[in-house]
Coordinates of C-alpha atoms in Angstrom, one line a residue:
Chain A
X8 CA 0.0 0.0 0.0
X9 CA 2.8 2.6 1.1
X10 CA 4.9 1.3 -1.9
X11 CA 1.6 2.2 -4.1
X12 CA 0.9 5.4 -2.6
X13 CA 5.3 6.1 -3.3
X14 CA 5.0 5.4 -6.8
X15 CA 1.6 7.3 -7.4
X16 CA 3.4 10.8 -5.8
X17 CA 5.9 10.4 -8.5
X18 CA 3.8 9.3 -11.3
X19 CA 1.3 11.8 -11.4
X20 CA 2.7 14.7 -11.4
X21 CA 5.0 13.2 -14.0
X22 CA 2.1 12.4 -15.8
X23 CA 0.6 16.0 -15.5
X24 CA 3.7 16.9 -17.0
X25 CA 3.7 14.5 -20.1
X26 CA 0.1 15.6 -20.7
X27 CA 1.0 19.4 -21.2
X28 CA 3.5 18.4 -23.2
X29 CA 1.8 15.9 -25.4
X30 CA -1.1 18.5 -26.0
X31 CA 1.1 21.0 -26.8
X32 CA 2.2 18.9 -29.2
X33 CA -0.7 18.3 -30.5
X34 CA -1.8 21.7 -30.5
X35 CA 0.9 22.7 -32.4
X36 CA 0.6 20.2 -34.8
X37 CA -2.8 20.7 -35.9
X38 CA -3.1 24.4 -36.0
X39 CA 0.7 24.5 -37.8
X40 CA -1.2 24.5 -41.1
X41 CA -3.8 26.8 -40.2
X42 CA -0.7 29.5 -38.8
X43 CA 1.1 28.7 -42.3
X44 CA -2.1 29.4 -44.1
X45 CA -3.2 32.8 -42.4
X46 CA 0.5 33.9 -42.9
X47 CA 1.0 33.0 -46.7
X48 CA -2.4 34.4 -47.7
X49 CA -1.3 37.8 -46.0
X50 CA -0.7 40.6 -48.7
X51 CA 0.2 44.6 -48.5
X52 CA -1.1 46.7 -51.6
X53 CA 1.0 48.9 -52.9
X54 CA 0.1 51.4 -55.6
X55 CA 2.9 53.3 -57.2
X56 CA 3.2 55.9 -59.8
X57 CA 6.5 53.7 -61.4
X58 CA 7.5 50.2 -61.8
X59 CA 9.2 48.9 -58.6
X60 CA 11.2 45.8 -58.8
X61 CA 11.5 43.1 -56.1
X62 CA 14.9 44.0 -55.2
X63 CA 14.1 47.5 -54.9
X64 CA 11.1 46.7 -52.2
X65 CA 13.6 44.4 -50.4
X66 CA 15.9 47.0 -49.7
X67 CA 13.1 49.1 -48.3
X68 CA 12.5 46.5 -46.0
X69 CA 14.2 42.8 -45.5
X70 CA 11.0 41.4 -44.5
X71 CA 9.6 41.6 -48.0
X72 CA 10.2 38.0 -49.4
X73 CA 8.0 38.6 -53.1
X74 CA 6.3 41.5 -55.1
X75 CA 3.9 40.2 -57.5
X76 CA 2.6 42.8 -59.8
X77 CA -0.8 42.9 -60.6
X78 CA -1.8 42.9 -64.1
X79 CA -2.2 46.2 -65.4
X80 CA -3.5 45.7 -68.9
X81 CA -6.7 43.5 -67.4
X82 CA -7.3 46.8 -64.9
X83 CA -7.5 49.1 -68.1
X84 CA -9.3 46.8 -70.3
X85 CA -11.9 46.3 -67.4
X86 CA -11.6 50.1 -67.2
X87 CA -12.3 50.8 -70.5
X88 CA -15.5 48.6 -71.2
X89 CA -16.8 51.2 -68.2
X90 CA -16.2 53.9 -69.7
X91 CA -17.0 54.1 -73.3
X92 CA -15.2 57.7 -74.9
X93 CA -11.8 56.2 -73.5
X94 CA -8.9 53.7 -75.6
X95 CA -7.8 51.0 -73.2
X96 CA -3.7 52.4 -74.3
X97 CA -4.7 55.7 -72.2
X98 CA -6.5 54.1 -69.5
X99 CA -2.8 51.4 -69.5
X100 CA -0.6 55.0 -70.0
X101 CA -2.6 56.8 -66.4
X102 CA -3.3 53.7 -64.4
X103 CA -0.4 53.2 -61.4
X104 CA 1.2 50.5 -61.3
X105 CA -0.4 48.1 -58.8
X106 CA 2.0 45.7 -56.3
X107 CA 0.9 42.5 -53.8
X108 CA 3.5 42.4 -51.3
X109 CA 4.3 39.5 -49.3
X110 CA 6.4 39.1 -46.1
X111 CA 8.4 36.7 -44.6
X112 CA 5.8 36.1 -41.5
X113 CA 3.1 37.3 -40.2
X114 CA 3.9 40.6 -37.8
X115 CA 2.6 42.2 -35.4
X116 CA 0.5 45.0 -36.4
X117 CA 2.9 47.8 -35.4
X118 CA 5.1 45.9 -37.3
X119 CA 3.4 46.0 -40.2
X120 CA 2.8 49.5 -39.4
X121 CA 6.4 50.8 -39.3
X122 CA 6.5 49.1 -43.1
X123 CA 3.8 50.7 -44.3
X124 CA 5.7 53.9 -43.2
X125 CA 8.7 52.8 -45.0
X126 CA 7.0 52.3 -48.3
X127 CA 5.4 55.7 -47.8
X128 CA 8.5 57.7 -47.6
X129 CA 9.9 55.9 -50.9
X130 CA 9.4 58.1 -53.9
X131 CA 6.5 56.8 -56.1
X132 CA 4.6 55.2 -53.9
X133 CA 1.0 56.7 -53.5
X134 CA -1.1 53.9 -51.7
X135 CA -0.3 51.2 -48.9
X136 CA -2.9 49.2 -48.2
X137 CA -2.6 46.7 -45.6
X138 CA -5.5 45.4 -44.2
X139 CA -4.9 45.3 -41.1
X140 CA -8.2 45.4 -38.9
X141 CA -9.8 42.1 -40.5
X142 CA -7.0 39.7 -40.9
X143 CA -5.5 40.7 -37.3
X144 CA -8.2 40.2 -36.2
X145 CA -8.2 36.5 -37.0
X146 CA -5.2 36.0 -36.3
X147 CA -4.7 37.8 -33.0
X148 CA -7.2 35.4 -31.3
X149 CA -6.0 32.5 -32.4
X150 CA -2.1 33.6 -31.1
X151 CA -4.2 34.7 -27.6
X152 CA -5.7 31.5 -27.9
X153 CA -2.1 29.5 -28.2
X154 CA -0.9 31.6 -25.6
X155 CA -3.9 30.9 -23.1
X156 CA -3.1 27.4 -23.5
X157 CA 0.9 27.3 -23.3
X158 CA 0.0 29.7 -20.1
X159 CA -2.1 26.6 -18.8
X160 CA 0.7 23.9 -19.8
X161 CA 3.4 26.1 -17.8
X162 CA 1.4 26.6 -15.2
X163 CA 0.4 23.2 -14.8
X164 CA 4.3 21.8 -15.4
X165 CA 5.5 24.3 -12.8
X166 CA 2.8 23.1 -10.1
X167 CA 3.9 19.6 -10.9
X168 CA 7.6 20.0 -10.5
X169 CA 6.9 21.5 -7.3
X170 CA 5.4 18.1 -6.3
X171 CA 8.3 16.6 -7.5
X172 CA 10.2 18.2 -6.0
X173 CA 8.5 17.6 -2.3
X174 CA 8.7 14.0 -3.4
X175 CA 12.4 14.4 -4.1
X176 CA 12.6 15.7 -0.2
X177 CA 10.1 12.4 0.8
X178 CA 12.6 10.3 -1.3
X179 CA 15.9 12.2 0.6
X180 CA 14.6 11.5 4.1
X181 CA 13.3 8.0 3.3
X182 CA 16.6 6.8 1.3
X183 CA 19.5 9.1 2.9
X184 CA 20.2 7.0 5.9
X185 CA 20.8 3.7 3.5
X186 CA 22.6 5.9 1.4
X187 CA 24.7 7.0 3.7
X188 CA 25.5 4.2 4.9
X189 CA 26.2 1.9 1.6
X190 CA 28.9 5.1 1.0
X191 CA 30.6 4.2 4.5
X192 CA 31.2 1.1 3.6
X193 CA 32.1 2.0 -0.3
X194 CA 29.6 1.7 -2.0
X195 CA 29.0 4.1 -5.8
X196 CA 27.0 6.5 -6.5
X197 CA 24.6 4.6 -9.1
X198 CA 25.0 1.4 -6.4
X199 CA 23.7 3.5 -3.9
X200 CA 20.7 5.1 -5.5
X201 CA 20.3 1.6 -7.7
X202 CA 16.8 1.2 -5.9
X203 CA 16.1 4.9 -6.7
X204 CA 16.6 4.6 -10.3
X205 CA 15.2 1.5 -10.4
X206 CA 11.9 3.2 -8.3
X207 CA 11.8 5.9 -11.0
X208 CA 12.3 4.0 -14.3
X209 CA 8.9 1.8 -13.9
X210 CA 7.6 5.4 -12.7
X211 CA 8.6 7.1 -15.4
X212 CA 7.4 4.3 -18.2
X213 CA 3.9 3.9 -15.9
X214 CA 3.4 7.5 -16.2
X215 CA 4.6 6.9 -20.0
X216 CA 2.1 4.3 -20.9
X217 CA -0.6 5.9 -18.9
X218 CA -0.1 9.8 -20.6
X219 CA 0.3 7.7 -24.1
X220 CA -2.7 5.8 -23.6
X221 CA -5.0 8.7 -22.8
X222 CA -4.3 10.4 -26.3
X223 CA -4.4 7.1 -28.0
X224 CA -8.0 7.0 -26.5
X225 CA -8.7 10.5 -27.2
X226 CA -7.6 9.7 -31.0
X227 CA -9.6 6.9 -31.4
X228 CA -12.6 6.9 -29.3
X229 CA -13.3 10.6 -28.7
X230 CA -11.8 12.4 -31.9
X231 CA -14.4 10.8 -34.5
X232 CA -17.6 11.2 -32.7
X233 CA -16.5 15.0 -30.8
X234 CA -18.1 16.8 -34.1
X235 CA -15.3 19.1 -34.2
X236 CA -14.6 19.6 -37.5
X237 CA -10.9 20.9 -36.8
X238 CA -9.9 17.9 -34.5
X239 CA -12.0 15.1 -37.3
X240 CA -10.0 15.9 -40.3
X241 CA -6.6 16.4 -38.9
X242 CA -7.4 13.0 -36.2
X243 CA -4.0 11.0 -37.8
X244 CA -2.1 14.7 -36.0
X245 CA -3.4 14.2 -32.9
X246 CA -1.5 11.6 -31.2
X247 CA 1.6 9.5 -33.6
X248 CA 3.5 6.9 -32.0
X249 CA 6.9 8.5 -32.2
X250 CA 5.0 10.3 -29.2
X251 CA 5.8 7.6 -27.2
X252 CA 9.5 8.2 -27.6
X253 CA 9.3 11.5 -27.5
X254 CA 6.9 11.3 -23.7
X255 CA 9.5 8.5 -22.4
X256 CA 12.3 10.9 -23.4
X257 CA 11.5 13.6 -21.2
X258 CA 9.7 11.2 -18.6
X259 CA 13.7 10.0 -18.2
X260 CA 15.0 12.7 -17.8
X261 CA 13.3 13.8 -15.6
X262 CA 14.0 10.8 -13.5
X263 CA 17.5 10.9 -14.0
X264 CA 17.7 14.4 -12.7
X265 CA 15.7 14.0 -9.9
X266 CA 17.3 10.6 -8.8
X267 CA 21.2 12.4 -9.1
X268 CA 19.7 15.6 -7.4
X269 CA 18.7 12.9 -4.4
X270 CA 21.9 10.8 -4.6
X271 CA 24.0 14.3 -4.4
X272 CA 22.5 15.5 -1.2
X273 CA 22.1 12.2 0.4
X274 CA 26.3 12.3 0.0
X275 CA 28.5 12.3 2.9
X276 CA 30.1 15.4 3.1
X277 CA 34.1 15.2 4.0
X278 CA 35.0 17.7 6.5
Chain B
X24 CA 55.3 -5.5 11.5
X25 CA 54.0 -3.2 8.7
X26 CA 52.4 -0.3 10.2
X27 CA 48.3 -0.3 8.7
X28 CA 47.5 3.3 10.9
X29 CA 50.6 6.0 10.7
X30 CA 49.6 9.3 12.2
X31 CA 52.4 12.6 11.8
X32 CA 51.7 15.6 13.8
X33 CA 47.8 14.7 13.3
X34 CA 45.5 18.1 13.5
X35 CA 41.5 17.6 13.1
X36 CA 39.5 20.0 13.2
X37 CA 36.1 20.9 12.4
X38 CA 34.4 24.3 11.1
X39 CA 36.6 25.0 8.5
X40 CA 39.8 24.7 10.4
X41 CA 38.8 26.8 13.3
X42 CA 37.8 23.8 16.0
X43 CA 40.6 21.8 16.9
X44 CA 40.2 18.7 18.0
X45 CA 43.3 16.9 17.9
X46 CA 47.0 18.7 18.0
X47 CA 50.0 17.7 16.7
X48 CA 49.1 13.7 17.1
X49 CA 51.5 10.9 16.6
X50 CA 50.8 7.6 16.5
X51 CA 51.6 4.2 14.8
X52 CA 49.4 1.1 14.8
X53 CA 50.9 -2.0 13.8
X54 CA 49.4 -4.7 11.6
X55 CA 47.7 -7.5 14.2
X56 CA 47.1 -5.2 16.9
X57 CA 44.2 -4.6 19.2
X58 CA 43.8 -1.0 20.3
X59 CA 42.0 0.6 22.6
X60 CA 41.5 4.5 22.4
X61 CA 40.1 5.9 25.2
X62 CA 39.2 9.4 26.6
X63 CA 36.4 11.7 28.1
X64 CA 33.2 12.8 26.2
X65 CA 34.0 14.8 23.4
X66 CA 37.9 14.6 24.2
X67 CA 37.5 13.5 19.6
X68 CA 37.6 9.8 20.0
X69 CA 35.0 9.4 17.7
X70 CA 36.4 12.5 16.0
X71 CA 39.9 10.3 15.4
X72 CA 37.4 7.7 14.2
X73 CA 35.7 9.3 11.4
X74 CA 39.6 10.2 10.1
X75 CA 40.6 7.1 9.9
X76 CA 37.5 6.4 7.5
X77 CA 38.3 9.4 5.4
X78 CA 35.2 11.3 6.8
X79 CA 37.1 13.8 7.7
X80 CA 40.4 15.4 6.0
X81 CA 43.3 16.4 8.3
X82 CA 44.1 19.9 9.0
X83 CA 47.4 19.5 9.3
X84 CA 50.1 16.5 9.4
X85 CA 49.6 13.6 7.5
X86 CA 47.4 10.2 7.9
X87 CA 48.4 7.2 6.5
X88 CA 45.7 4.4 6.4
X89 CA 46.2 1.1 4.6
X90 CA 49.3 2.3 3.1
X91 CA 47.3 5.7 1.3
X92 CA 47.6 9.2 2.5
X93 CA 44.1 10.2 3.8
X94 CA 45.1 13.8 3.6
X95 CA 44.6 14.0 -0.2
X96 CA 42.9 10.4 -0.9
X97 CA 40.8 10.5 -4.3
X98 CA 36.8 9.6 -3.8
X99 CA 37.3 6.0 -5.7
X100 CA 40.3 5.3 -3.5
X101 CA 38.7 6.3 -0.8
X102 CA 35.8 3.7 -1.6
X103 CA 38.2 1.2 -2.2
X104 CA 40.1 1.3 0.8
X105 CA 36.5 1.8 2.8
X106 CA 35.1 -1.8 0.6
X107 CA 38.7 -4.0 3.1
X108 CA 37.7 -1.9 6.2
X109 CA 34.6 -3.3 8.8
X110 CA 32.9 -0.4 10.7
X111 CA 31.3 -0.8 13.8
X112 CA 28.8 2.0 15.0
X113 CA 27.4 2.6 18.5
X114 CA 24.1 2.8 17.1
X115 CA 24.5 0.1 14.5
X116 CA 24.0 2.0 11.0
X117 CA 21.6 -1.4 9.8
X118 CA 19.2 -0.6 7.0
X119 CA 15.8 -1.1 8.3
X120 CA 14.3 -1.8 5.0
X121 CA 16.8 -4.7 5.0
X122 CA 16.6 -8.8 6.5
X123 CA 19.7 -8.9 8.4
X124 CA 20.9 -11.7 5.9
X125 CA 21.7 -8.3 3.6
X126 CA 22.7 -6.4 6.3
X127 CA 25.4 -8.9 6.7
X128 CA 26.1 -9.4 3.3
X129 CA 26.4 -5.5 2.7
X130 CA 30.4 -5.5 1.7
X131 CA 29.8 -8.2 -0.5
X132 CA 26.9 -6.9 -2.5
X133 CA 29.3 -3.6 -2.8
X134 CA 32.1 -5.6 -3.9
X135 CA 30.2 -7.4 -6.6
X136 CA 30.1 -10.8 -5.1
X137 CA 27.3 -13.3 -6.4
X138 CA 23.9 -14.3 -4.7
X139 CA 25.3 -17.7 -4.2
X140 CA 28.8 -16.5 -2.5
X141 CA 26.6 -13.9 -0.6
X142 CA 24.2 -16.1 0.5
X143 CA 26.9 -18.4 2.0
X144 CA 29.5 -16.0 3.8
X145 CA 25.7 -14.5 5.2
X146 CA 25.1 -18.4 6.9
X147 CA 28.5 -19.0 8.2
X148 CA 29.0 -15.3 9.8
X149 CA 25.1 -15.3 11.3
X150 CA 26.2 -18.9 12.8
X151 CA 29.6 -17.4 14.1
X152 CA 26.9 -13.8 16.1
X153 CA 24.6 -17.1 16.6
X154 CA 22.0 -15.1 15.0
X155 CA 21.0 -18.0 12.4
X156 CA 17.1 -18.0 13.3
X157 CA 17.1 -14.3 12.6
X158 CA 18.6 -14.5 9.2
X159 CA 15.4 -13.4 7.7
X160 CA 14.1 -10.7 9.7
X161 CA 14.6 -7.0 10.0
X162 CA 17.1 -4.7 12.6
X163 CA 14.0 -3.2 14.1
X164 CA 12.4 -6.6 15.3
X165 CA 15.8 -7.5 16.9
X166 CA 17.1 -6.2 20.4
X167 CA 20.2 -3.4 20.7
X168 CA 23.1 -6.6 21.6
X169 CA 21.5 -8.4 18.5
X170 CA 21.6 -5.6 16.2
X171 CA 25.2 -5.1 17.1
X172 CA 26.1 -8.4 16.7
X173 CA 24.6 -7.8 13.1
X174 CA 27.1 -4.4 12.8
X175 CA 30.2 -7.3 13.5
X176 CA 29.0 -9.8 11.1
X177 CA 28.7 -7.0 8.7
X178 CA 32.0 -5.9 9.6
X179 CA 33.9 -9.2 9.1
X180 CA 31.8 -9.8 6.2
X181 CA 34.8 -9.6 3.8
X182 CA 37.8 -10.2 6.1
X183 CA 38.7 -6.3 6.8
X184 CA 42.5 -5.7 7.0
X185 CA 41.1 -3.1 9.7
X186 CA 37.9 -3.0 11.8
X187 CA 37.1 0.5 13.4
X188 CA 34.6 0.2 16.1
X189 CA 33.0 3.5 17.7
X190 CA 31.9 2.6 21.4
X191 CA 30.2 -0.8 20.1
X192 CA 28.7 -1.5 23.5
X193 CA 27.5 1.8 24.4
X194 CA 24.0 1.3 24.3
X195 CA 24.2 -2.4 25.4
X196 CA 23.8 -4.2 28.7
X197 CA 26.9 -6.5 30.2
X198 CA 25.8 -9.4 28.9
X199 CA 25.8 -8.2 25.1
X200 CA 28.4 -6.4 25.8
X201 CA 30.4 -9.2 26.6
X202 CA 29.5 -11.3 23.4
X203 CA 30.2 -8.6 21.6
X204 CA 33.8 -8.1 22.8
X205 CA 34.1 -11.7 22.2
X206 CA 33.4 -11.5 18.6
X207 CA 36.0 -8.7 18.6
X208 CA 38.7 -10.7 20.0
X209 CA 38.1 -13.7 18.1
X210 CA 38.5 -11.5 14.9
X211 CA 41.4 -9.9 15.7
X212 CA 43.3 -13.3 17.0
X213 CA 41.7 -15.9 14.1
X214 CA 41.5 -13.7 11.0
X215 CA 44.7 -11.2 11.9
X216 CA 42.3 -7.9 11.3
X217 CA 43.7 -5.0 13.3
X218 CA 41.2 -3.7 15.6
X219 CA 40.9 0.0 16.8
X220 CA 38.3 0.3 19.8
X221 CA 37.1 3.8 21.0
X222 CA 35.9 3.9 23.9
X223 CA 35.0 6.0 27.0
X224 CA 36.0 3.3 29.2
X225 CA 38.0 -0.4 28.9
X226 CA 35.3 -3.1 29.4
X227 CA 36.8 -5.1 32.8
X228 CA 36.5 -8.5 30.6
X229 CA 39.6 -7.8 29.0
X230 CA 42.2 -9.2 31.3
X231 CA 45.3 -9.5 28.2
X232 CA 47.3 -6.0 28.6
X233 CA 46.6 -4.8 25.2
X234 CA 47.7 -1.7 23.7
X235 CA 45.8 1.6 25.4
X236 CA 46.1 5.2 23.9
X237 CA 44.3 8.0 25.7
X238 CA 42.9 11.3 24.1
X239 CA 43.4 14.2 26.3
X240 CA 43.7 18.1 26.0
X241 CA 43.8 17.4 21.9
X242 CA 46.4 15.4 22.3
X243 CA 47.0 11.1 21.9
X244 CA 49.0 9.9 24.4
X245 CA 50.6 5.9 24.6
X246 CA 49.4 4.6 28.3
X247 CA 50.6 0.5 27.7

């Protein structure tokens, strides 16, 4: 029962732990292509009185990565079936030139802000048009919402190392005196906290296996019938079995530390 | 005889350097013998003791143990020259969590020895304490005089060049006392270990003049 109630102090909070991370994992994974979509179907407009080349609006600013010109002959003809009096060639002669900037990620809007400046001061430029308000919009709640949730992962990693670490100081009271002694009459370092390792390698693959088997339930089970439309078609992101490594990676580590940290203060100290 | 302790102008202290416990201490012990090291409370008997296990580094002079210089010993040496040494504590230093069968076997399981050598040596040293029946239970069922006899059998475990025994009987009635000054003797005269006893007082039992060094005003003194 006491052994039980040992390895569930560890395991849990280890197991909080591998949760955040494997949902932030997940997270990420399935709203990568939705962050990669927002930011590639970004544009600035640019209207200008002259042609402007690509390496010209670079050097105006080094987060422009492509300049793609709009087509100014389909503007005039479009122009001139308006207006009836007036030859497409003088519509093509008076019409600016017409620019769809693209940048190498998606800013933040005073960022976007201090380019717009930029591309006002350049001679020739008339327009900037960034449209800010609705695409920020869009993507400002979904970066809040990221951040909400890394918040709630951080938060809940820090409360659980703190548990570790009081079961670190349950693990230093309850093994120092063995210690101690096993290093009085020679004994290693990895002899004497042998049983600790060995305490917190089945802890750390319980809490492995545990973590691992919640998201394989969540994938299978939950995923298809939540009626999220999100989660449904991206349900192969949502939990892959290189996971596991990943989960019993950190889950070791974390053991590994722990159990030195233990074996280092539980050392005899020569005078 | 080859000398297994060599003490030159010995200073211990503790704080840093600034309590000094022993002075300026010389003293030899030869391989074979049985010494008694005696002296009032907190003269540094146990003090001496935890030197001569490399627990504490010399201030000054130099300590020899086993033929290595304690004074700058490295921590694998150390553990070496610790895994041919039996310890003996006044309050027995058993793992609870342990039978005394592993107790006993302690050294052995350090060392590296097999379950089957282990498991052996364990039988014929509980039979030597007469502590067979108890082989399977734990320190904290046993009385103080049988958990020290666990300490010895632990101590001769893997025939120690040196046993170092801090006030063994100090929390034990005559009787245990007795036995246990028995099992000292008969290591000391059937298996050669040299045997360093600290002590606040010499047990009467022990009628054979042996060798007596006394601990007072921080310094070690030969008295037979």
């Amino acid at each position: 029962m006491k052994s039980a109630r040992d390895h569930l102090m560890f395991v849990l909070p280890l197991m909080v732990i591998l949760i955040g991370i494997e949902f932030f994992i997940v997270f990420d994974r399935v709203t990568q292509n939705y962050e990669e979509k927002l930011k590639s179907s970004y544009s600035i407009l640019v209207v200008a009185r002259k042609k402007i080349d690509l390496p010209t609006f670079k050097k105006i600013d080094d987060r422009i990565v492509d300049a793609e010109t709009m087509k100014r002959k389909d503007i005039a003809r479009i122009i001139a079936k308006e207006m009836r009096n007036a030859s497409g060639n003088e519509i093509l002669k008076s019409l600016p030139y017409f620019y769809s900037i693209h940048l190498n990620s998606f800013l933040r809007q005073d960022e976007i802000d201090g380019i717009e400046k930029k591309l006002m001061k350049y001679p020739g430029i008339n327009r900037v048009e960034t449209f800010g308000d609705s695409h920020n919009s869009k993507y400002n709640l979904f970066v809040f919402l990221k951040t909400l949730f890394w918040s709630f992962v951080l938060l809940m990693s820090l409360v659980s190392i703190f548990l570790i670490i009081k079961q670190m100081e349950v693990w230093h009271m309850a093994h120092r005196e063995r210690m101690q002694t096993m290093e009085i009459f020679g004994a290693s370092m990895m002899l004497r906290s042998g049983v600790l390792f060995r305490m917190g390698i089945v802890d750390a693959l319980t809490a492995t296996m545990l973590s691992s088997g919640i998201f394989a339930i969540l994938k299978y089970y939950w995923v298809p019938n939540s009626g999220i439309e999100l989660f449904m078609q991206k349900r192969d992101l949502i939990f892959e079995p290189a996971d596991i490594a990943i989960l019993l990676g950190i889950s070791m580590t974390i053991v590994i530390v722990a159990v030195i940290n233990v074996a280092m203060i539980s050392r005899e100290i020569r005078e | 005889m080859s000398n297994v302790i060599s003490a030159s102008r010995l200073t211990l202290a503790y704080d840093g350097g600034r309590k000094e416990i022993i002075k300026n201490a010389t003293f030899q012990i030869k391989r074979g013998e049985f010494v008694f090291i005696t002296g009032p409370s907190g003269s540094g008997k146990s003090t001496l003791l935890k030197s001569l296990y490399g627990a504490l580094i010399p201030k000054n002079g130099t300590l020899m143990v086993g033929g290595l210089n304690l004074n700058d010993i490295s921590k694998r040496k150390l553990q070496e020259l610790r895994s041919h040494m039996g310890i003996i504590f006044q309050d027995y230093k058993l793992i609870n969590e342990w039978t005394v069968e592993k107790n006993v076997v302690l050294p052995l399981m350090i060392a590296g020895y097999s379950t089957d050598i282990q498991q052996t040596q364990a039988q014929k040293l509980l039979r030597h304490v007469k502590l067979t029946e108890h082989a399977n239970r734990y320190p904290l069922e046993l009385s103080g005089g049988e958990q020290q006899r666990v300490g010895v059998a632990r101590a001769l475990s893997k025939n120690p060049f040196l046993i170092l025994a801090d006030e063994p009987t100090g929390n034990l009635d005559e009787y245990s006392s007795n036995v246990i000054w028995d099992l000292m003797e008969n290591a000391n005269s059937q298996l050669s270990a040299t045997v360093v006893v600290v002590t606040h007082r010499i047990p009467n039992i022990f009628n054979t003049p042996y060798r007596h060094l006394i601990i007072e005003n921080r310094g070690i003194y030969e008295v037979r």
